[in-house]
Short mmCIF file of C-alpha atoms in Angstrom, two decimals:
data_model
loop_
_atom_site.label_atom_id
_atom_site.label_comp_id
_atom_site.label_asym_id
_atom_site.label_seq_id
_atom_site.Cartn_x
_atom_site.Cartn_y
_atom_site.Cartn_z
CA MET V 1 57.08 -17.84 35.79
CA SER V 2 55.06 -15.26 37.75
CA ALA V 3 54.75 -13.94 41.17
CA ASP V 4 51.94 -12.32 43.23
CA LEU V 5 54.50 -10.45 45.29
CA VAL V 6 58.08 -9.48 45.39
CA VAL V 7 59.38 -8.15 48.72
CA LEU V 8 62.48 -5.76 48.34
CA GLY V 9 64.51 -5.95 51.73
CA LEU V 10 64.24 -9.11 53.62
CA GLY V 11 64.74 -7.88 57.40
CA TYR V 12 62.66 -7.51 60.27
CA VAL V 13 59.62 -6.10 58.38
CA GLY V 14 60.09 -7.88 54.83
CA LEU V 15 60.64 -11.41 55.84
CA PRO V 16 57.52 -11.58 58.20
CA LEU V 17 55.40 -10.11 55.50
CA ALA V 18 56.51 -12.62 53.07
CA ARG V 19 55.79 -15.27 55.22
CA GLN V 20 52.26 -14.31 55.99
CA ALA V 21 51.34 -13.58 52.33
CA MET V 22 52.80 -17.24 51.53
CA ARG V 23 50.75 -18.66 54.41
CA SER V 24 47.68 -17.18 52.86
CA GLY V 25 48.45 -18.83 49.34
CA LEU V 26 50.37 -15.97 47.48
CA SER V 27 53.44 -16.82 45.33
CA VAL V 28 56.29 -14.63 46.88
CA LEU V 29 59.79 -13.90 45.80
CA GLY V 30 62.19 -12.00 48.07
CA PHE V 31 64.85 -9.57 46.82
CA ASP V 32 67.89 -8.19 48.62
CA VAL V 33 71.11 -6.56 47.65
CA ASP V 34 72.92 -8.56 50.39
CA ALA V 35 73.83 -11.98 48.65
CA ALA V 36 74.81 -13.41 52.30
CA VAL V 37 71.30 -12.79 53.33
CA ALA V 38 69.61 -14.29 50.30
CA ASN V 39 71.83 -17.35 50.32
CA ALA V 40 71.07 -17.84 53.86
CA LEU V 41 67.32 -17.77 53.47
CA ASN V 42 67.54 -20.10 50.45
CA ALA V 43 69.55 -22.46 52.93
CA GLY V 44 66.72 -22.32 55.48
CA ARG V 45 68.40 -19.97 58.00
CA SER V 46 66.51 -17.02 59.56
CA HIS V 47 68.10 -13.85 60.82
CA VAL V 48 65.02 -12.15 62.50
CA ASP V 49 63.64 -12.95 65.78
CA ASP V 50 60.01 -13.62 64.68
CA LEU V 51 60.92 -16.37 62.30
CA SER V 52 62.92 -19.47 63.26
CA ASP V 53 65.02 -21.57 60.80
CA ASP V 54 62.17 -24.05 60.52
CA ASP V 55 59.66 -21.12 59.56
CA VAL V 56 62.10 -20.15 56.72
CA ALA V 57 62.58 -23.77 55.60
CA ASP V 58 58.81 -24.10 55.45
CA MET V 59 58.55 -21.01 53.24
CA ILE V 60 61.34 -22.48 51.06
CA ARG V 61 59.50 -25.72 50.62
CA SER V 62 56.23 -23.76 49.94
CA GLY V 63 58.05 -21.90 46.80
CA PHE V 64 59.69 -18.90 48.41
CA ARG V 65 62.92 -17.84 46.96
CA ALA V 66 65.35 -15.21 47.66
CA THR V 67 67.35 -13.60 45.01
CA THR V 68 69.76 -10.82 44.25
CA ASP V 69 68.71 -10.80 40.49
CA GLU V 70 66.67 -7.69 39.98
CA ALA V 71 65.40 -8.70 36.74
CA GLU V 72 63.30 -11.22 38.37
CA ILE V 73 61.11 -8.34 39.82
CA SER V 74 59.50 -7.61 36.64
CA VAL V 75 57.43 -11.08 37.10
CA ALA V 76 55.54 -9.88 40.19
CA ALA V 77 52.10 -8.30 40.12
CA THR V 78 53.03 -6.30 43.55
CA ALA V 79 56.38 -5.11 44.75
CA VAL V 80 56.72 -3.91 48.40
CA ILE V 81 59.56 -1.87 49.53
CA CYS V 82 60.72 -2.80 53.11
CA VAL V 83 64.22 -1.43 53.28
CA PRO V 84 65.83 0.54 56.19
CA THR V 85 65.70 4.23 56.70
CA PRO V 86 68.13 4.98 59.53
CA LEU V 87 68.61 8.50 61.00
CA SER V 88 70.54 10.95 58.75
CA ALA V 89 73.23 13.13 60.05
CA GLU V 90 70.74 15.86 59.55
CA GLY V 91 68.13 14.31 61.69
CA GLY V 92 65.75 13.03 58.95
CA PRO V 93 65.59 9.54 57.39
CA ASP V 94 68.46 8.46 55.19
CA LEU V 95 66.55 7.35 52.04
CA THR V 96 69.64 5.98 50.27
CA ALA V 97 68.12 2.36 50.34
CA VAL V 98 64.57 3.62 49.47
CA ARG V 99 65.74 5.50 46.36
CA ALA V 100 67.93 2.44 45.39
CA ALA V 101 65.12 0.13 45.67
CA ALA V 102 62.76 2.42 43.73
CA HIS V 103 65.38 2.73 40.93
CA THR V 104 65.55 -1.07 40.91
CA ILE V 105 61.77 -1.32 40.43
CA ALA V 106 61.66 1.32 37.89
CA ARG V 107 64.29 -0.63 35.74
CA ASN V 108 61.98 -3.60 35.96
CA LEU V 109 58.33 -1.89 36.15
CA ARG V 110 55.72 -3.49 33.93
CA PRO V 111 52.19 -1.86 33.17
CA GLY V 112 49.72 -2.56 35.79
CA MET V 113 52.12 -3.39 38.73
CA LEU V 114 51.35 -2.17 42.27
CA VAL V 115 54.09 -0.65 44.19
CA VAL V 116 53.94 -0.05 47.83
CA LEU V 117 56.51 1.75 50.29
CA GLU V 118 56.46 0.32 53.75
CA SER V 119 59.67 1.91 54.97
CA THR V 120 59.16 4.74 57.59
CA THR V 121 59.83 8.04 56.42
CA TYR V 122 58.60 11.57 56.49
CA PRO V 123 55.33 12.77 54.79
CA GLY V 124 55.68 13.39 51.02
CA THR V 125 58.34 10.64 50.29
CA THR V 126 56.14 8.32 48.35
CA ASP V 127 54.93 11.15 46.08
CA GLU V 128 57.88 13.37 46.04
CA VAL V 129 60.77 10.87 46.05
CA VAL V 130 59.46 7.32 45.02
CA ARG V 131 56.90 8.36 42.38
CA PRO V 132 59.44 10.42 40.15
CA ILE V 133 61.93 7.72 40.17
CA LEU V 134 59.23 5.11 39.24
CA GLU V 135 57.95 7.52 36.56
CA ARG V 136 61.37 7.50 34.83
CA SER V 137 60.22 3.96 33.46
CA GLY V 138 57.93 5.96 31.01
CA LEU V 139 54.91 4.63 33.10
CA VAL V 140 52.72 7.27 34.82
CA ALA V 141 51.43 6.65 38.33
CA GLY V 142 47.77 6.07 38.75
CA ASP V 143 47.57 4.83 35.12
CA GLY V 144 50.50 2.92 33.89
CA PHE V 145 51.13 1.57 37.58
CA PHE V 146 49.89 2.08 40.99
CA LEU V 147 51.47 3.39 43.95
CA ALA V 148 50.70 3.36 47.62
CA PHE V 149 52.19 3.83 51.22
CA SER V 150 51.42 1.36 53.82
CA PRO V 151 53.36 1.85 57.28
CA GLU V 152 54.90 -1.22 58.73
CA ARG V 153 53.72 -2.16 62.16
CA ILE V 154 55.94 -5.05 63.18
CA ASP V 155 56.47 -5.55 66.74
CA PRO V 156 59.26 -8.13 67.34
CA GLY V 157 58.47 -10.63 69.91
CA ASN V 158 54.76 -9.74 70.32
CA GLU V 159 53.00 -12.96 70.89
CA ARG V 160 49.46 -11.55 70.49
CA PHE V 161 49.61 -9.40 67.41
CA GLY V 162 51.44 -10.40 64.32
CA THR V 163 51.30 -9.37 60.56
CA HIS V 164 47.95 -11.06 59.98
CA ASN V 165 45.92 -9.42 62.73
CA THR V 166 47.65 -6.12 63.08
CA PRO V 167 45.32 -3.64 61.10
CA LYS V 168 47.07 -2.46 57.84
CA VAL V 169 46.83 1.33 57.03
CA VAL V 170 47.04 1.89 53.34
CA GLY V 171 47.13 5.22 51.30
CA GLY V 172 47.48 5.49 47.45
CA ASP V 173 48.50 8.43 45.33
CA THR V 174 44.94 7.98 43.69
CA PRO V 175 41.71 6.51 44.90
CA GLU V 176 42.24 3.56 42.50
CA SER V 177 45.81 3.08 43.94
CA THR V 178 44.23 2.95 47.40
CA ARG V 179 41.71 0.55 46.25
CA ARG V 180 44.20 -1.75 44.48
CA ALA V 181 46.45 -1.65 47.63
CA ALA V 182 43.54 -2.20 50.00
CA ALA V 183 42.60 -5.46 47.89
CA PHE V 184 46.13 -6.68 47.92
CA TYR V 185 46.85 -6.57 51.48
CA GLY V 186 43.01 -7.87 52.14
CA ARG V 187 44.27 -11.17 50.77
CA PHE V 188 46.20 -11.93 53.74
CA ILE V 189 45.65 -9.45 56.58
CA ASP V 190 42.61 -9.45 58.58
CA THR V 191 41.86 -5.86 58.72
CA VAL V 192 42.65 -3.08 56.22
CA VAL V 193 42.22 0.67 57.07
CA ARG V 194 41.96 3.18 54.06
CA ALA V 195 43.96 6.46 54.55
CA LYS V 196 42.90 9.57 52.50
CA GLY V 197 46.36 9.55 50.56
CA THR V 198 49.86 8.61 50.89
CA ARG V 199 50.67 11.65 53.14
CA GLU V 200 48.07 10.64 55.71
CA ALA V 201 49.33 7.05 55.86
CA GLU V 202 53.08 8.30 56.20
CA THR V 203 52.03 10.66 58.93
CA ALA V 204 49.82 8.07 60.73
CA LYS V 205 52.97 6.00 61.44
CA LEU V 206 54.91 8.97 62.86
CA LEU V 207 51.94 9.89 65.01
CA GLU V 208 51.80 6.29 66.57
CA ASN V 209 55.26 6.40 67.45
CA THR V 210 55.43 10.09 68.45
CA TYR V 211 52.45 9.50 70.95
CA ARG V 212 54.41 6.58 72.49
CA HIS V 213 57.69 8.47 72.51
CA ILE V 214 56.25 11.54 74.29
CA ASN V 215 54.29 9.56 76.84
CA ILE V 216 57.48 7.61 77.72
CA ALA V 217 59.26 10.67 78.08
CA LEU V 218 56.51 11.87 80.56
CA VAL V 219 56.79 8.96 82.91
CA ASN V 220 60.79 9.17 82.41
CA GLU V 221 60.77 12.63 83.80
CA MET V 222 58.31 11.76 86.56
CA ALA V 223 60.61 8.80 87.43
CA ARG V 224 63.46 11.53 88.27
CA PHE V 225 61.45 13.66 90.64
CA CYS V 226 59.26 10.94 92.20
CA HIS V 227 62.63 9.18 93.38
CA GLU V 228 63.89 12.72 94.93
CA LEU V 229 60.48 12.98 96.52
CA ASP V 230 60.44 9.31 97.76
CA ILE V 231 57.25 8.64 95.80
CA ASP V 232 56.80 4.97 94.31
CA LEU V 233 56.11 5.80 90.63
CA TRP V 234 55.35 2.18 89.60
CA ASP V 235 52.76 2.34 92.54
CA VAL V 236 51.29 5.66 91.21
CA ILE V 237 51.20 4.21 87.63
CA HIS V 238 49.31 1.12 88.90
CA ALA V 239 46.71 3.29 90.78
CA ALA V 240 46.31 5.56 87.79
CA ALA V 241 45.67 2.71 85.48
CA THR V 242 42.67 1.60 87.30
CA LYS V 243 40.62 4.28 85.91
CA PRO V 244 38.62 2.64 82.94
CA PHE V 245 38.72 5.60 80.72
CA GLY V 246 41.01 8.62 79.67
CA PHE V 247 44.23 7.02 80.90
CA GLN V 248 46.78 4.62 79.32
CA ALA V 249 49.67 3.22 81.38
CA PHE V 250 53.40 4.03 80.10
CA TYR V 251 56.15 3.01 82.12
CA PRO V 252 59.68 4.35 82.80
CA GLY V 253 62.87 2.70 81.72
CA PRO V 254 66.70 3.11 81.19
CA GLY V 255 65.99 4.59 77.72
CA VAL V 256 64.14 3.71 74.57
CA GLY V 257 65.37 1.40 71.75
CA GLY V 258 64.41 -0.35 68.59
CA HIS V 259 64.07 1.45 65.19
CA CYS V 260 60.73 3.03 66.02
CA ILE V 261 60.59 5.06 69.02
CA PRO V 262 64.11 6.60 69.34
CA ILE V 263 64.09 7.35 65.55
CA ASP V 264 60.80 7.66 63.98
CA PRO V 265 59.59 10.93 65.63
CA ASN V 266 62.66 12.85 64.49
CA TYR V 267 61.52 12.20 61.05
CA LEU V 268 58.26 14.33 61.73
CA SER V 269 60.43 17.04 63.65
CA HIS V 270 62.91 17.13 60.73
CA ASN V 271 60.12 17.65 58.38
CA VAL V 272 58.35 20.15 60.22
CA ARG V 273 61.65 22.29 60.58
CA ALA V 274 62.59 21.77 57.04
CA LYS V 275 59.36 22.53 55.30
CA LEU V 276 57.63 25.23 57.89
CA GLY V 277 60.85 26.58 59.67
CA TYR V 278 59.95 25.97 63.27
CA PRO V 279 60.43 23.18 65.67
CA PHE V 280 58.15 20.27 66.88
CA ARG V 281 58.84 21.24 70.45
CA PHE V 282 56.93 18.16 72.15
CA VAL V 283 59.09 15.74 70.05
CA GLU V 284 62.42 17.48 70.67
CA LEU V 285 61.78 17.85 74.41
CA ALA V 286 60.88 13.91 74.51
CA GLN V 287 63.96 13.10 72.72
CA GLU V 288 66.05 15.17 75.03
CA ILE V 289 64.50 13.56 78.04
CA ASN V 290 64.64 9.91 76.65
CA ALA V 291 68.31 10.21 75.31
CA THR V 292 69.47 11.27 78.89
CA MET V 293 67.99 8.16 80.65
CA PRO V 294 70.98 6.03 80.31
CA ALA V 295 73.17 8.80 81.90
CA TYR V 296 70.69 9.18 84.68
CA VAL V 297 70.76 5.29 85.43
CA ALA V 298 74.39 5.52 85.62
CA SER V 299 74.26 8.39 87.94
CA ARG V 300 72.00 6.47 90.13
CA ALA V 301 74.22 3.46 90.10
CA GLN V 302 77.14 5.69 91.17
CA ASN V 303 74.94 7.01 94.20
CA ILE V 304 73.98 3.43 95.15
CA LEU V 305 77.57 2.29 95.20
CA ASN V 306 78.60 5.65 97.27
CA ASN V 307 75.84 4.96 99.79
CA ALA V 308 77.39 1.63 100.23
CA GLY V 309 80.99 3.09 100.63
CA LEU V 310 82.15 1.73 97.17
CA ALA V 311 83.55 3.85 94.26
CA MET V 312 82.33 3.50 90.88
CA LYS V 313 85.96 3.22 89.74
CA GLY V 314 86.90 -0.47 89.91
CA ALA V 315 83.37 -1.71 90.70
CA PHE V 316 82.16 -4.82 89.19
CA ILE V 317 78.72 -4.14 87.54
CA LEU V 318 76.53 -6.67 85.88
CA LEU V 319 73.91 -5.60 83.23
CA LEU V 320 71.18 -8.01 82.84
CA GLY V 321 69.47 -7.99 79.42
CA VAL V 322 71.06 -5.87 76.68
CA THR V 323 68.29 -5.99 73.95
CA TYR V 324 65.96 -3.22 73.34
CA LYS V 325 62.76 -5.07 74.49
CA PRO V 326 62.27 -8.43 76.23
CA ASN V 327 62.50 -11.99 75.06
CA ILE V 328 64.20 -11.18 71.61
CA ALA V 329 67.73 -10.85 70.34
CA ASP V 330 67.35 -7.46 68.71
CA GLN V 331 69.85 -4.80 69.96
CA ARG V 332 68.88 -1.94 67.71
CA GLU V 333 69.27 1.32 69.56
CA SER V 334 69.24 -0.48 72.90
CA PRO V 335 69.79 1.82 75.97
CA ALA V 336 72.05 -0.65 77.40
CA THR V 337 74.73 0.46 75.08
CA PRO V 338 75.05 4.20 76.02
CA LEU V 339 74.60 2.89 79.62
CA ALA V 340 77.50 0.40 79.41
CA ARG V 341 79.60 3.39 77.49
CA ARG V 342 78.89 5.65 80.51
CA LEU V 343 79.54 3.20 83.17
CA THR V 344 82.86 2.26 81.82
CA ALA V 345 83.71 5.93 81.12
CA LEU V 346 83.12 6.24 85.16
CA GLY V 347 85.64 3.36 85.61
CA ALA V 348 83.32 0.43 86.22
CA GLN V 349 84.34 -3.12 85.27
CA VAL V 350 81.08 -3.91 83.05
CA THR V 351 79.93 -7.41 82.24
CA TYR V 352 76.66 -8.68 80.89
CA HIS V 353 74.24 -11.47 80.87
CA ASP V 354 71.56 -12.08 78.28
CA PRO V 355 70.04 -15.37 77.20
CA HIS V 356 69.53 -14.06 73.55
CA VAL V 357 72.89 -12.26 72.83
CA ASN V 358 76.25 -14.41 72.69
CA ARG V 359 78.26 -11.09 71.83
CA TRP V 360 77.82 -7.64 72.69
CA THR V 361 80.05 -4.63 71.90
CA ALA V 362 79.74 -0.85 73.25
CA SER V 363 82.20 1.72 72.08
CA GLY V 364 83.68 -0.65 69.61
CA ALA V 365 84.92 -3.05 72.14
CA ASP V 366 83.49 -6.37 73.50
CA ILE V 367 81.53 -6.40 76.86
CA PRO V 368 82.51 -9.63 78.69
CA ARG V 369 79.54 -12.07 78.80
CA SER V 370 78.82 -13.94 82.05
CA THR V 371 77.40 -17.45 81.27
CA ASP V 372 76.76 -18.43 85.03
CA LEU V 373 73.94 -16.21 85.75
CA GLU V 374 73.64 -16.75 89.46
CA GLY V 375 77.29 -16.94 90.12
CA ALA V 376 77.65 -13.57 88.21
CA VAL V 377 74.82 -11.87 90.36
CA VAL V 378 76.47 -13.03 93.48
CA ALA V 379 79.84 -11.61 92.60
CA ALA V 380 78.76 -8.12 91.28
CA ASP V 381 79.18 -5.02 93.39
CA LEU V 382 75.86 -3.82 91.67
CA VAL V 383 73.52 -5.69 89.39
CA ILE V 384 71.50 -3.52 87.08
CA LEU V 385 68.32 -5.30 85.39
CA VAL V 386 68.25 -3.34 82.01
CA GLN V 387 65.76 -5.63 80.22
CA ASN V 388 63.53 -8.20 82.02
CA HIS V 389 63.51 -11.33 79.85
CA ARG V 390 61.34 -14.09 80.70
CA GLU V 391 64.31 -16.19 81.82
CA TYR V 392 64.84 -13.86 84.63
CA ASP V 393 63.39 -14.41 88.09
CA ALA V 394 63.87 -10.84 89.17
CA ASP V 395 62.95 -11.29 92.85
CA ARG V 396 65.27 -14.36 93.27
CA LEU V 397 68.06 -12.67 91.55
CA ALA V 398 67.41 -9.60 93.56
CA ALA V 399 67.86 -11.61 96.74
CA LEU V 400 71.08 -13.04 95.60
CA ALA V 401 72.62 -9.80 94.69
CA LYS V 402 74.78 -7.62 97.07
CA ARG V 403 72.83 -4.50 95.50
CA PHE V 404 70.06 -4.59 92.92
CA PHE V 405 68.90 -1.72 90.76
CA ASP V 406 65.77 -2.69 88.89
CA THR V 407 65.04 -0.18 86.03
CA ARG V 408 61.86 -2.11 84.90
CA GLY V 409 59.77 -1.84 88.05
CA VAL V 410 59.37 -5.72 88.38
CA THR V 411 60.81 -6.42 91.69
CA THR V 412 58.94 -6.57 94.98
CA ALA V 413 61.47 -6.35 97.93
CA ALA V 414 61.68 -3.09 99.63
CA THR V 415 65.65 -3.59 99.76
CA THR V 416 65.77 -3.29 95.78
CA HIS V 417 66.78 -0.06 94.16
CA ARG V 418 63.97 0.79 91.69
CA LEU V 419 64.05 3.51 88.84
#
C-alpha cells in the first residue's frame, strides 16, 4: 500500500489540507499522536470548524484513514507537518511538536520523499531544526530527500477563500526541492507562489500577520483617543476606505485572537532579539496596545455603569460572542477570556451567550451560559457585544438592552455605546 500524502497533525491546518488533497484525487493518510483524535476521525467525527461530520465521513468513504502508527508514514511520497507551535515562555515558538514530528518522519524516511513544514515558526527553523533531524536518517536533503517550507494560510470560517483557492507559498532548501513542492501543491491548489528559499517562505507568513497586527493596533489606539475627542472612528474608517488606492481598512475591537495575529508576530520579534540583539519595536508596541484592549473595554464598561449610577461590583454583565472571530466555535486566544477575567476581578457577575460555544471557562472557572438570548439581554445591567455572530441582530438586541456596549461597530442607534 502507498499514499501520495501523509499529514502529520490533524487539526485546523492539517485536516482541511488532507480533505482538499483527497478531493483532487490524491490518496491521503493522516497521522496524529492523539489516539482520541484519530479514533474520532475514523468514526466520522470532526473537531474543526471548517469540516462537518459529513465532510469527514466522505473522506473516510474515499479512503482517508487516521493512524497513530508512525511506521505507516514510510508509504507516503510526501509528508507535511501541520503541528502546533504555541508561544513559549521565552516569547518564541515552542518547537516541541515540530521536533517530535521531524524525528517521527526521520525514523520512517525513505529515498525521494518530499517533506514540507507548514507550522508557523521563525525564519531558519526548516534549515536549522528540521533538516538536521531528518538527516540523522542517513539521507541528505536535496539529494536523498527533498525539504521545503509552505506557510499555512487557513482562515477558519472564511466562506470565500479556502485551501484550494488561497495562493500557496512554497520555498525549498534547494531549487529542486522548491520545484517538487510546487508541483505537489499544484495538484490540488489553484495558485502556487515560489519563494526564493525556506527562510523567505517562513518570513512571508510572519510579514502577513505582522502587517495585520500593527494596523489593528493602530486603529485600536485611535479608538481610545477618538472616544475621548467625541469622534466616531467607525465613520472615519468608512470615509477613509472610499479612497480607491493607498488605504486598506482595519477595524478596532476588544482585542485580537486566534493562533496567528496575537502570536506569530512575536516569533519574528523574538528571532530579531535573539539573533541580532535589538528589538523589533513596531511589533512590541503593537503587542502592548492590542494586549491591553480587554482591560480598556472593561474600563469603558465600568464608566458606562458609573454614568448610570451603578457600581461594577455586583452588576450583571452579559457577553455576546466569546469566540475569536465570528461564526465559528474556535476560542483560541479569544479576547473574551481576559475581558471576563477583568470584569470578574472588578466584582461583576458575568454570564455569556454564544450559539457556537456550549461551555466556556475563564480563570479556570466555568462562566454561566445563557440559553435565552433575549431574556438575558433584557435582564442584564450591561450587554457587551464581543463577537458579532450572524445569529445576532445587534440593533434589535441593543434596543432590548438597558445598556449596550458594541465593540464591533455594527449597531446604528445613537443610544448605543460603541468602542
